[in-house]
mmCIF file of C-alpha atoms and ligand atoms in Angstrom:
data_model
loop_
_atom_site.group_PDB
_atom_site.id
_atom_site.type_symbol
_atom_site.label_atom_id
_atom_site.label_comp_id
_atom_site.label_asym_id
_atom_site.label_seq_id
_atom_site.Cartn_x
_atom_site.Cartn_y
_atom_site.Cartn_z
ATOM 1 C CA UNK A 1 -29.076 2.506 8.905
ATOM 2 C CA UNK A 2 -25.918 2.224 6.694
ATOM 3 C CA UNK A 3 -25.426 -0.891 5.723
ATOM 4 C CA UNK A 4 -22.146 -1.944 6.082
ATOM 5 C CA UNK A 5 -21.598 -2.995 2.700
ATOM 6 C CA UNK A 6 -18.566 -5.745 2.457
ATOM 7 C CA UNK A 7 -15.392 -5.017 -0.006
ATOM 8 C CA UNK A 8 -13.006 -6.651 -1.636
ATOM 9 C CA UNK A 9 -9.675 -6.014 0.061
ATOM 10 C CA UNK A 10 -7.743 -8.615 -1.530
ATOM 11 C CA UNK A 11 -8.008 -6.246 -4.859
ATOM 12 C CA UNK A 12 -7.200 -3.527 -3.391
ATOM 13 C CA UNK A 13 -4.809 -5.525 -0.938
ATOM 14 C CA UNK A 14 -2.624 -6.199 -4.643
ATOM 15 C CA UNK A 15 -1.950 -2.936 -5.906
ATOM 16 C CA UNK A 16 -1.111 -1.899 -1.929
ATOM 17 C CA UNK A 17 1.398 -4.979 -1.093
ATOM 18 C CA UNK A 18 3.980 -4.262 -3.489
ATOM 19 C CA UNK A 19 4.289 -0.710 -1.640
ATOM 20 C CA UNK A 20 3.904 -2.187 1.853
ATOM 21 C CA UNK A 21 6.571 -5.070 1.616
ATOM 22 C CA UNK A 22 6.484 -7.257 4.935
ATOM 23 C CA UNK A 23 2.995 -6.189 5.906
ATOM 24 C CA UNK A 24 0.003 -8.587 5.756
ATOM 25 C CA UNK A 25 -4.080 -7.476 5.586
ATOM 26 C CA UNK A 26 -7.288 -8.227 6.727
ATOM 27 C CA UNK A 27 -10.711 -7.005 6.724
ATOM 28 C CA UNK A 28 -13.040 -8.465 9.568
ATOM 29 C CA UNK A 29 -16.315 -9.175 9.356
ATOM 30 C CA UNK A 30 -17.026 -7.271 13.122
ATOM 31 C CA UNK A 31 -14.384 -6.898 15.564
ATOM 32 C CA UNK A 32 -14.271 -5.055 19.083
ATOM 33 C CA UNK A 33 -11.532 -2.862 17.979
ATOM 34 C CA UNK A 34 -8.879 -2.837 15.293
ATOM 35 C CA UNK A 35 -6.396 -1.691 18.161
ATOM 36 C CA UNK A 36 -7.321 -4.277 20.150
ATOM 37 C CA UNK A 37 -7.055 -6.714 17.697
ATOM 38 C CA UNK A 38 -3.357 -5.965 16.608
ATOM 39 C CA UNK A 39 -2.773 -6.234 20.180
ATOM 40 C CA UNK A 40 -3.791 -9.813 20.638
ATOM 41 C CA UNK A 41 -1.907 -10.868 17.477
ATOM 42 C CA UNK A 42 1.403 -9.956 18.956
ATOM 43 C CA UNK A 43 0.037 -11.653 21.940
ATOM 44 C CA UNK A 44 -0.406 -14.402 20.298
ATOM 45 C CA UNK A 45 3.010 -14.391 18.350
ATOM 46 C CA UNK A 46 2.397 -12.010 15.185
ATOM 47 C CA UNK A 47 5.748 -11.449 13.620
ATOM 48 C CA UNK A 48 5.009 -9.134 10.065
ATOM 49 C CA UNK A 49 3.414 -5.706 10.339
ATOM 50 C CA UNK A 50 -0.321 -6.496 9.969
ATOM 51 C CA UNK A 51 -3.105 -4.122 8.820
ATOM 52 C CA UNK A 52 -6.598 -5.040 9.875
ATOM 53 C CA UNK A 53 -9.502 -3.213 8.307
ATOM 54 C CA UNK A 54 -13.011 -3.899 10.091
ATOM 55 C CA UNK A 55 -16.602 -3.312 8.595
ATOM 56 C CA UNK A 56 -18.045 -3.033 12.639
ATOM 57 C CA UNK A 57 -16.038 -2.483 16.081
ATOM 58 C CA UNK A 58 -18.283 -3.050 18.519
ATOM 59 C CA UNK A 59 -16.414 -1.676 21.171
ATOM 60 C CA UNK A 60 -13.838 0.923 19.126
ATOM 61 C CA UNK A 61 -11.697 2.961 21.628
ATOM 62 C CA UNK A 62 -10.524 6.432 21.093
ATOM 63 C CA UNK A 63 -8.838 8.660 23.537
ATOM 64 C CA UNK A 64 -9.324 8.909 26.980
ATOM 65 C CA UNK A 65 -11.574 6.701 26.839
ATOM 66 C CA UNK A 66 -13.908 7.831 24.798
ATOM 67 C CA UNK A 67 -15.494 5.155 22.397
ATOM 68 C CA UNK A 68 -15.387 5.207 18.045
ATOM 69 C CA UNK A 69 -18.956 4.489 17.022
ATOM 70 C CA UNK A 70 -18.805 2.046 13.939
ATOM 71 C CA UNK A 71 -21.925 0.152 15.027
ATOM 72 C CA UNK A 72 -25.644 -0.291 15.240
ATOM 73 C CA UNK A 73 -26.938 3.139 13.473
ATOM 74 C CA UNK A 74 -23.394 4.095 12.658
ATOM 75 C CA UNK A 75 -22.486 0.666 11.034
ATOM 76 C CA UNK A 76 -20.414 1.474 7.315
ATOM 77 C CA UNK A 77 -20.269 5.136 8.105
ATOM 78 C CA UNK A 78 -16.781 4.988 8.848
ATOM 79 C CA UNK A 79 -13.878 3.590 7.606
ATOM 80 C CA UNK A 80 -11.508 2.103 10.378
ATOM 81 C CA UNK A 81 -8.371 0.406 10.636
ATOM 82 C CA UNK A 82 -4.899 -0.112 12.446
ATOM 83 C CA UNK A 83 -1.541 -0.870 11.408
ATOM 84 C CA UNK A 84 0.524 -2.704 14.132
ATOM 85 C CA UNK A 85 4.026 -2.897 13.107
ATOM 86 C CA UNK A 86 7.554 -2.601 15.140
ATOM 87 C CA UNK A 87 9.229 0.699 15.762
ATOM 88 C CA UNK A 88 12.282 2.419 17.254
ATOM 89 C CA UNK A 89 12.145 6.084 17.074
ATOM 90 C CA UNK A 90 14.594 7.896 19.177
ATOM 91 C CA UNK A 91 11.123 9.643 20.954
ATOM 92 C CA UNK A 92 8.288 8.533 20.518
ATOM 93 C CA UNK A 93 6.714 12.350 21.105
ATOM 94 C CA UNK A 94 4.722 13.638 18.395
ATOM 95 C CA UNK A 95 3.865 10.500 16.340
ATOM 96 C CA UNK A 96 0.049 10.774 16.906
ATOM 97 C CA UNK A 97 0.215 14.327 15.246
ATOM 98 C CA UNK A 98 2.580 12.922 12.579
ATOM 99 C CA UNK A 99 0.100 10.213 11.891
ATOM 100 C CA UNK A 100 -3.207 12.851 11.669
ATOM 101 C CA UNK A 101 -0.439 14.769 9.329
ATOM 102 C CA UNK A 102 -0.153 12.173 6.916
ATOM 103 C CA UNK A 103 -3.630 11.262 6.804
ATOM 104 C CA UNK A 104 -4.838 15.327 6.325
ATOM 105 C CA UNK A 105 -2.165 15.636 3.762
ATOM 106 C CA UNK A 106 -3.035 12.342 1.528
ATOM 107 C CA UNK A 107 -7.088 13.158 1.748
ATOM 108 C CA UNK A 108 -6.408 17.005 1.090
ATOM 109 C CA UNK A 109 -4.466 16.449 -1.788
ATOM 110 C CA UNK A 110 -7.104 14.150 -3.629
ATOM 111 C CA UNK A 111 -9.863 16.360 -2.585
ATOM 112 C CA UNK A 112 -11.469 18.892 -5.835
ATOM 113 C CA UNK A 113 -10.060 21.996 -6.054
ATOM 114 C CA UNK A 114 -12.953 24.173 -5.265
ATOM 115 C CA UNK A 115 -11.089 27.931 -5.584
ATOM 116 C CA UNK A 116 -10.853 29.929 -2.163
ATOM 117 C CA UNK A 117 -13.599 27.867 -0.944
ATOM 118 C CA UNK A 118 -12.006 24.901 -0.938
ATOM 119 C CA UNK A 119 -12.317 22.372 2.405
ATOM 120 C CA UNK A 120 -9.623 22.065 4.518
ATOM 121 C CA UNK A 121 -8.764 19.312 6.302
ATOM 122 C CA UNK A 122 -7.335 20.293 9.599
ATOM 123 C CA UNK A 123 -5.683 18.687 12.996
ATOM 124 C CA UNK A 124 -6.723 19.151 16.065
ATOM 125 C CA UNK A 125 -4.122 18.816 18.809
ATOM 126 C CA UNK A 126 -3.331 15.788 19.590
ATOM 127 C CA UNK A 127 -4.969 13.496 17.378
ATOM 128 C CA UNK A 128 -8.472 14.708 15.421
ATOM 129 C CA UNK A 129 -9.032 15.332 11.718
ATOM 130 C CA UNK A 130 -11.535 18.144 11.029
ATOM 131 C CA UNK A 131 -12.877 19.434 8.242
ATOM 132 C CA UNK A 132 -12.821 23.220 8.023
ATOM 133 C CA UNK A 133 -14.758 25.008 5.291
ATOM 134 C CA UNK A 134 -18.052 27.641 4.684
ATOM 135 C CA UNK A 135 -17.617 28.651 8.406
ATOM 136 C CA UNK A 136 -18.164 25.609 9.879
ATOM 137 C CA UNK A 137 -16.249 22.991 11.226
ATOM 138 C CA UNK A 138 -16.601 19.271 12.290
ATOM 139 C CA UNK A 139 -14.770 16.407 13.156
ATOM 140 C CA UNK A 140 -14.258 13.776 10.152
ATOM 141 C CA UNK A 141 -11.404 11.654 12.274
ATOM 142 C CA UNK A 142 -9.378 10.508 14.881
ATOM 143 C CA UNK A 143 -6.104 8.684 15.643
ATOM 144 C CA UNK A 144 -5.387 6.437 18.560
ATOM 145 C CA UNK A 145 -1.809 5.965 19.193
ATOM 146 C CA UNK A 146 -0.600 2.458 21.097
ATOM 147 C CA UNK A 147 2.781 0.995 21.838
ATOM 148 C CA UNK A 148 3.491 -2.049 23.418
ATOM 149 C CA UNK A 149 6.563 -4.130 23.890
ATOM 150 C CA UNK A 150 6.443 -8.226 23.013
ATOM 151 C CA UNK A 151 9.355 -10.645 23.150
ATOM 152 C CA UNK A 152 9.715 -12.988 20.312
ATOM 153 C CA UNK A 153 8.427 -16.960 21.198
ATOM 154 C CA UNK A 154 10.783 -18.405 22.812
ATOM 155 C CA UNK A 155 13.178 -15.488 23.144
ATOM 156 C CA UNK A 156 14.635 -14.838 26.817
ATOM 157 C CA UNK A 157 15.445 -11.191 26.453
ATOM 158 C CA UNK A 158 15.594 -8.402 23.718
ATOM 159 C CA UNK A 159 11.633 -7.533 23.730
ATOM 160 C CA UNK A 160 10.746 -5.345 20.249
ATOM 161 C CA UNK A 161 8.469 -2.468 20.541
ATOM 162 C CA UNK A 162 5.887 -2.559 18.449
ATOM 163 C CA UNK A 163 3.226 0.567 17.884
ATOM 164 C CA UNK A 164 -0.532 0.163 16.536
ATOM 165 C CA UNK A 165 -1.719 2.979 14.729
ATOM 166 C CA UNK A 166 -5.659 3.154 14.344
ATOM 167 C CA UNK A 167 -7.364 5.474 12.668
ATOM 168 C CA UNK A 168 -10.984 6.402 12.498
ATOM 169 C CA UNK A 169 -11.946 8.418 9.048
ATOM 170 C CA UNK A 170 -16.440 9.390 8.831
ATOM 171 C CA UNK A 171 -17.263 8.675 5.573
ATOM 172 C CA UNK A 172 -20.845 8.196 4.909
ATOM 173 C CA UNK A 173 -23.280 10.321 7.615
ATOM 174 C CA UNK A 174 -24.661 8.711 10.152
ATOM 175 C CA UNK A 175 -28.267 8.003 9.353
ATOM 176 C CA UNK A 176 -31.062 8.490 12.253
ATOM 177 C CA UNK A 177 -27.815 9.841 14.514
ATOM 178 C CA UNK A 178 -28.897 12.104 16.993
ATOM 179 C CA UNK A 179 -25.981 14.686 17.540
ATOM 180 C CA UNK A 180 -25.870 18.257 18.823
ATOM 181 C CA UNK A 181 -22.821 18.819 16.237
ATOM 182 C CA UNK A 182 -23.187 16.309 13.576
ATOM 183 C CA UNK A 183 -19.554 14.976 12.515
ATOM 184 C CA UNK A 184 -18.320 16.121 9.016
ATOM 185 C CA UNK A 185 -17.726 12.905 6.440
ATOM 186 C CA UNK A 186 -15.889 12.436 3.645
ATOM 187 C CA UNK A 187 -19.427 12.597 1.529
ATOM 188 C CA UNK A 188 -19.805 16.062 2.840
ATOM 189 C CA UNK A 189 -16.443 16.870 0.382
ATOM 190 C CA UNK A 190 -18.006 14.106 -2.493
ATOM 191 C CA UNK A 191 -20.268 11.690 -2.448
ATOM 192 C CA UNK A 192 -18.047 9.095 -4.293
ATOM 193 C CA UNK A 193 -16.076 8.825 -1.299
ATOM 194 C CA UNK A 194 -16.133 5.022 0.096
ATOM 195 C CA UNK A 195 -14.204 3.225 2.901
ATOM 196 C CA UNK A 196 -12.068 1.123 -0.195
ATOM 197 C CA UNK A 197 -11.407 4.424 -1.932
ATOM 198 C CA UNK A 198 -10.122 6.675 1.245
ATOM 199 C CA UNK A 199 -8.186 3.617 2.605
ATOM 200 C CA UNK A 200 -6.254 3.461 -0.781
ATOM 201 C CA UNK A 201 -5.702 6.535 -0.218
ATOM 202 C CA UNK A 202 -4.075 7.389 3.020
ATOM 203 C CA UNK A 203 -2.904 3.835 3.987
ATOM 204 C CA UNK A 204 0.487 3.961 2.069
ATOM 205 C CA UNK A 205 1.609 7.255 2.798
ATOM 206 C CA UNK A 206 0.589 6.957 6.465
ATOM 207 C CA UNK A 207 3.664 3.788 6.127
ATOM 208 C CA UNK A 208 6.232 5.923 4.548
ATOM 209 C CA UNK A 209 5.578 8.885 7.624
ATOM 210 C CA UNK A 210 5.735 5.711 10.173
ATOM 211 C CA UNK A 211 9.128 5.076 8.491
ATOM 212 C CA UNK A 212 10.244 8.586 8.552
ATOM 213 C CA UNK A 213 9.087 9.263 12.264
ATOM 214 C CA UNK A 214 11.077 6.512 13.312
ATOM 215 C CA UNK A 215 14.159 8.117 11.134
ATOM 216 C CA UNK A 216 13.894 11.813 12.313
ATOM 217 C CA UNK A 217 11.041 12.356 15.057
ATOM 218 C CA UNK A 218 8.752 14.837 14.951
ATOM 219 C CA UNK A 219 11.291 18.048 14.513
ATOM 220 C CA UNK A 220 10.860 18.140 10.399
ATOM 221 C CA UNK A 221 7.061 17.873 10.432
ATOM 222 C CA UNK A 222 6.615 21.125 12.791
ATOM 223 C CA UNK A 223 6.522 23.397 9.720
ATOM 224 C CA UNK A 224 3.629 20.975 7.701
ATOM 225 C CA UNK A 225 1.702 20.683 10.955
ATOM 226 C CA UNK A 226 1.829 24.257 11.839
ATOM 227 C CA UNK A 227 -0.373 24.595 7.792
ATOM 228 C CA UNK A 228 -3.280 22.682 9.281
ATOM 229 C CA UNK A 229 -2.926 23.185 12.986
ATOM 230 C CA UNK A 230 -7.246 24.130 13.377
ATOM 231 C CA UNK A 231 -5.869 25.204 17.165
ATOM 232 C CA UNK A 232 -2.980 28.277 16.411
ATOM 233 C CA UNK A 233 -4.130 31.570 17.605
ATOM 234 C CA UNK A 234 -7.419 30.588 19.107
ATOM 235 C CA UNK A 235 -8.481 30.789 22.572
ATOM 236 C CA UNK A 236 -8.633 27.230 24.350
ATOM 237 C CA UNK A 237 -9.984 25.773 27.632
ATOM 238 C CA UNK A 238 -7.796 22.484 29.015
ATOM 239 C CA UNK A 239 -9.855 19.476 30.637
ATOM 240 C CA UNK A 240 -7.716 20.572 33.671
ATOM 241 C CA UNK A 241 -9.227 24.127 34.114
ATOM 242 C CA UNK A 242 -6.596 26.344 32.235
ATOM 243 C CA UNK A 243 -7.312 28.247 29.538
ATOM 244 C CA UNK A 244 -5.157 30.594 27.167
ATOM 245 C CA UNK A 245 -3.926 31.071 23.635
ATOM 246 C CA UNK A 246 -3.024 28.170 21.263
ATOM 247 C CA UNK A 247 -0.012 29.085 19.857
ATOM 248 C CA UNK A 248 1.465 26.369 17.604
ATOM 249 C CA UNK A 249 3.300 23.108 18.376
ATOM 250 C CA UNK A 250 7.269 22.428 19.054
ATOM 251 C CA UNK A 251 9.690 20.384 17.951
ATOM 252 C CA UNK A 252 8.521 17.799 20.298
ATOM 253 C CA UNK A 253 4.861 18.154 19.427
ATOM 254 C CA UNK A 254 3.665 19.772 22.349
ATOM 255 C CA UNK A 255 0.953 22.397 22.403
ATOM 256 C CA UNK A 256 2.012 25.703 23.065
ATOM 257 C CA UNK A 257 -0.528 27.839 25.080
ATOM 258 C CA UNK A 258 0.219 31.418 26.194
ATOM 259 C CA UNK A 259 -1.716 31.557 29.460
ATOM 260 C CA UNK A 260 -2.266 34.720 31.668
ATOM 261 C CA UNK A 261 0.436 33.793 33.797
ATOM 262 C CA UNK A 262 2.703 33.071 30.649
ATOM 263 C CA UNK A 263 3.323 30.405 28.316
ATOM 264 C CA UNK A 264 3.227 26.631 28.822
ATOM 265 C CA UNK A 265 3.878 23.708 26.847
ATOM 266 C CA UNK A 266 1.234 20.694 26.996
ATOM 267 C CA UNK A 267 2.592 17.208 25.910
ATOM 268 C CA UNK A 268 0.162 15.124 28.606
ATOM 269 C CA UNK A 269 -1.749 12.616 26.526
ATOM 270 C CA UNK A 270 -4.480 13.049 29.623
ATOM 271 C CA UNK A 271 -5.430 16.288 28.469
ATOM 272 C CA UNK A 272 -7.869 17.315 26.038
ATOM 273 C CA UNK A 273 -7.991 21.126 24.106
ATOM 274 C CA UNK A 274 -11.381 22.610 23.317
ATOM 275 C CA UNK A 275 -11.515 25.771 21.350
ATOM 276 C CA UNK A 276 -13.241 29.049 22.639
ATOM 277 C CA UNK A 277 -15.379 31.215 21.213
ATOM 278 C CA UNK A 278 -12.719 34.052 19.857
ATOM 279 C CA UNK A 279 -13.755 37.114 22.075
ATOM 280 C CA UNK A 280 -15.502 39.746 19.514
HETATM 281 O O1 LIG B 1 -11.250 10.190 18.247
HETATM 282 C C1 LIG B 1 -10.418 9.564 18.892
HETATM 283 O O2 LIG B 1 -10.157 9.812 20.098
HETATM 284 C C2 LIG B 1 -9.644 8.473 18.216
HETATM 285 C C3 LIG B 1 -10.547 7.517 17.497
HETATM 286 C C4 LIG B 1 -9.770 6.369 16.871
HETATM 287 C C5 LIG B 1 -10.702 5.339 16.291
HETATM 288 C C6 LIG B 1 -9.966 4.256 15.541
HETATM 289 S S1 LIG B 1 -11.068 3.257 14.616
HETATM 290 C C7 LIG B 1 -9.794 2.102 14.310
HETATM 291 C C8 LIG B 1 -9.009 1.969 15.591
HETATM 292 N N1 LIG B 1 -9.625 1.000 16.472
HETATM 293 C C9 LIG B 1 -10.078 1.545 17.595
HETATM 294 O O3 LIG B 1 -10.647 0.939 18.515
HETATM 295 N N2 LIG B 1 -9.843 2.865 17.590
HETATM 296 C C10 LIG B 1 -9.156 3.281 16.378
#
């Protein structure tokens, strides 16, 4: 098993603060989930944007219910975290792609330059993180996207919206785990990866594209996403039955698809994408 090894975030927590003014950080022991977490801190009164950082979830939630593995046999293969902090975008539409966005661009940009071969990190409508490269690819992360709306102690009216952003990022592979498609890892890419080094890494940025969502939506990003969209031009199957062409994401961050009976837009957070096996 990997041992979750534990890590000093307080040093790493000092160069970080001075970027991430107002937030404060933790790293738990073992936690159910990070989301969760978050979630019961503005429960319980939480005022500053908080990130927590957890060695184990025990019970880590991804999309549609699907569960994050980050114990037992898959314990320190992953880093994960959330960052709960209140928002008012105009829409909220298209922040879980913004977030996977940030957190492709930061790891691409520190990965080796390795000339045409080179890995690519790219997003999978709405919210995964694969890593593309030598014909193969497999997913290294995912995003789960929460809002929730708390009034301040005390305060009769004027609730604030707050949104926790976790993210799940493979980093070591998961020893004795028995999977048809094994998951790609940061160690695939270079084995100094560690959860420290790829949090210091994408957890700044991923603030300043929180910040700029809120500013200007989704609209600006459509360009950047469109560079690592893993689903454009590809045949796809919906969990709903349809199936038709991926054909890159709007404004709004919807999924285009160009069905047989024509084109349709898919912004339902209850549907997942699969890709098809391109017709030879
Ligand atoms: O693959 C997915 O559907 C999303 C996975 C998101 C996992 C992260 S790990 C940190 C945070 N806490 C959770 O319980 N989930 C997210």
């Amino acid at each position: 098993m990997t041992k979750p090894v534990r890590w000093p975030l307080e040093a790493l927590w000092q160069t970080l603060a001075p970027r991430m003014p107002g937030f404060s950080a933790e790293l738990l022991d073992s936690v159910d989930s990070t989301n969760s977490e978050c979630m019961r801190r503005l429960r319980a009164g939480q005022q500053e944007p908080l990130l927590l950082v957890a060695l184990v979830q025990t019970a880590g939630r991804g999309r549609l219910g699907r569960n994050w593995q980050s114990e037992g046999e898959a314990a320190g293969a992953s880093l994960t975290f959330s960052l709960a902090l209140p928002m008012a975008p105009r829409s909220w539409s298209g922040l879980s792609l913004a977030v996977g966005l940030s957190v492709a661009d930061s790891l691409q940009a520190e990965l080796p330059a390795v000339g045409s071969r080179a890995p690519r990190i790219a997003l999978k409508w709405p919210n995964d993180l694969w890593l593309q490269g030598q014909g193969a690819e497999r997913k290294l992360g995912g995003i789960l996207v929460e809002t929730a709306s708390w009034l301040a102690p005390g305060a009769a009216s004027g609730a604030t919206r707050w949104v926790v952003v976790g993210v799940g990022l493979n980093v070591a592979p998961r020893d004795g785990a028995d999977f048809s498609t094994p998951p790609g890892c940061l160690h695939d890419l270079d084995a100094r990866w560690d959860a420290p080094t790829a949090l210091g890494c994408v957890v700044e940025p991923l603030v300043d594209a929180l910040q700029a969502f809120e500013r200007e939506g989704f609209a600006p990003l459509v360009a950047r996403y469109a560079a690592r969209d893993a689903l454009a031009g590809r045949p796809v199957r919906l969990s709903d039955g349809r199936e038709g062409l991926a054909s890159g994401v709007g404004a709004d961050g919807a999924l285009r698809v160009r069905g047989p009976a024509g084109p349709f837009d898919i912004s339902s957070a209850e549907v997942s994408v699969r890709p098809l096996p391109a017709v030879a």
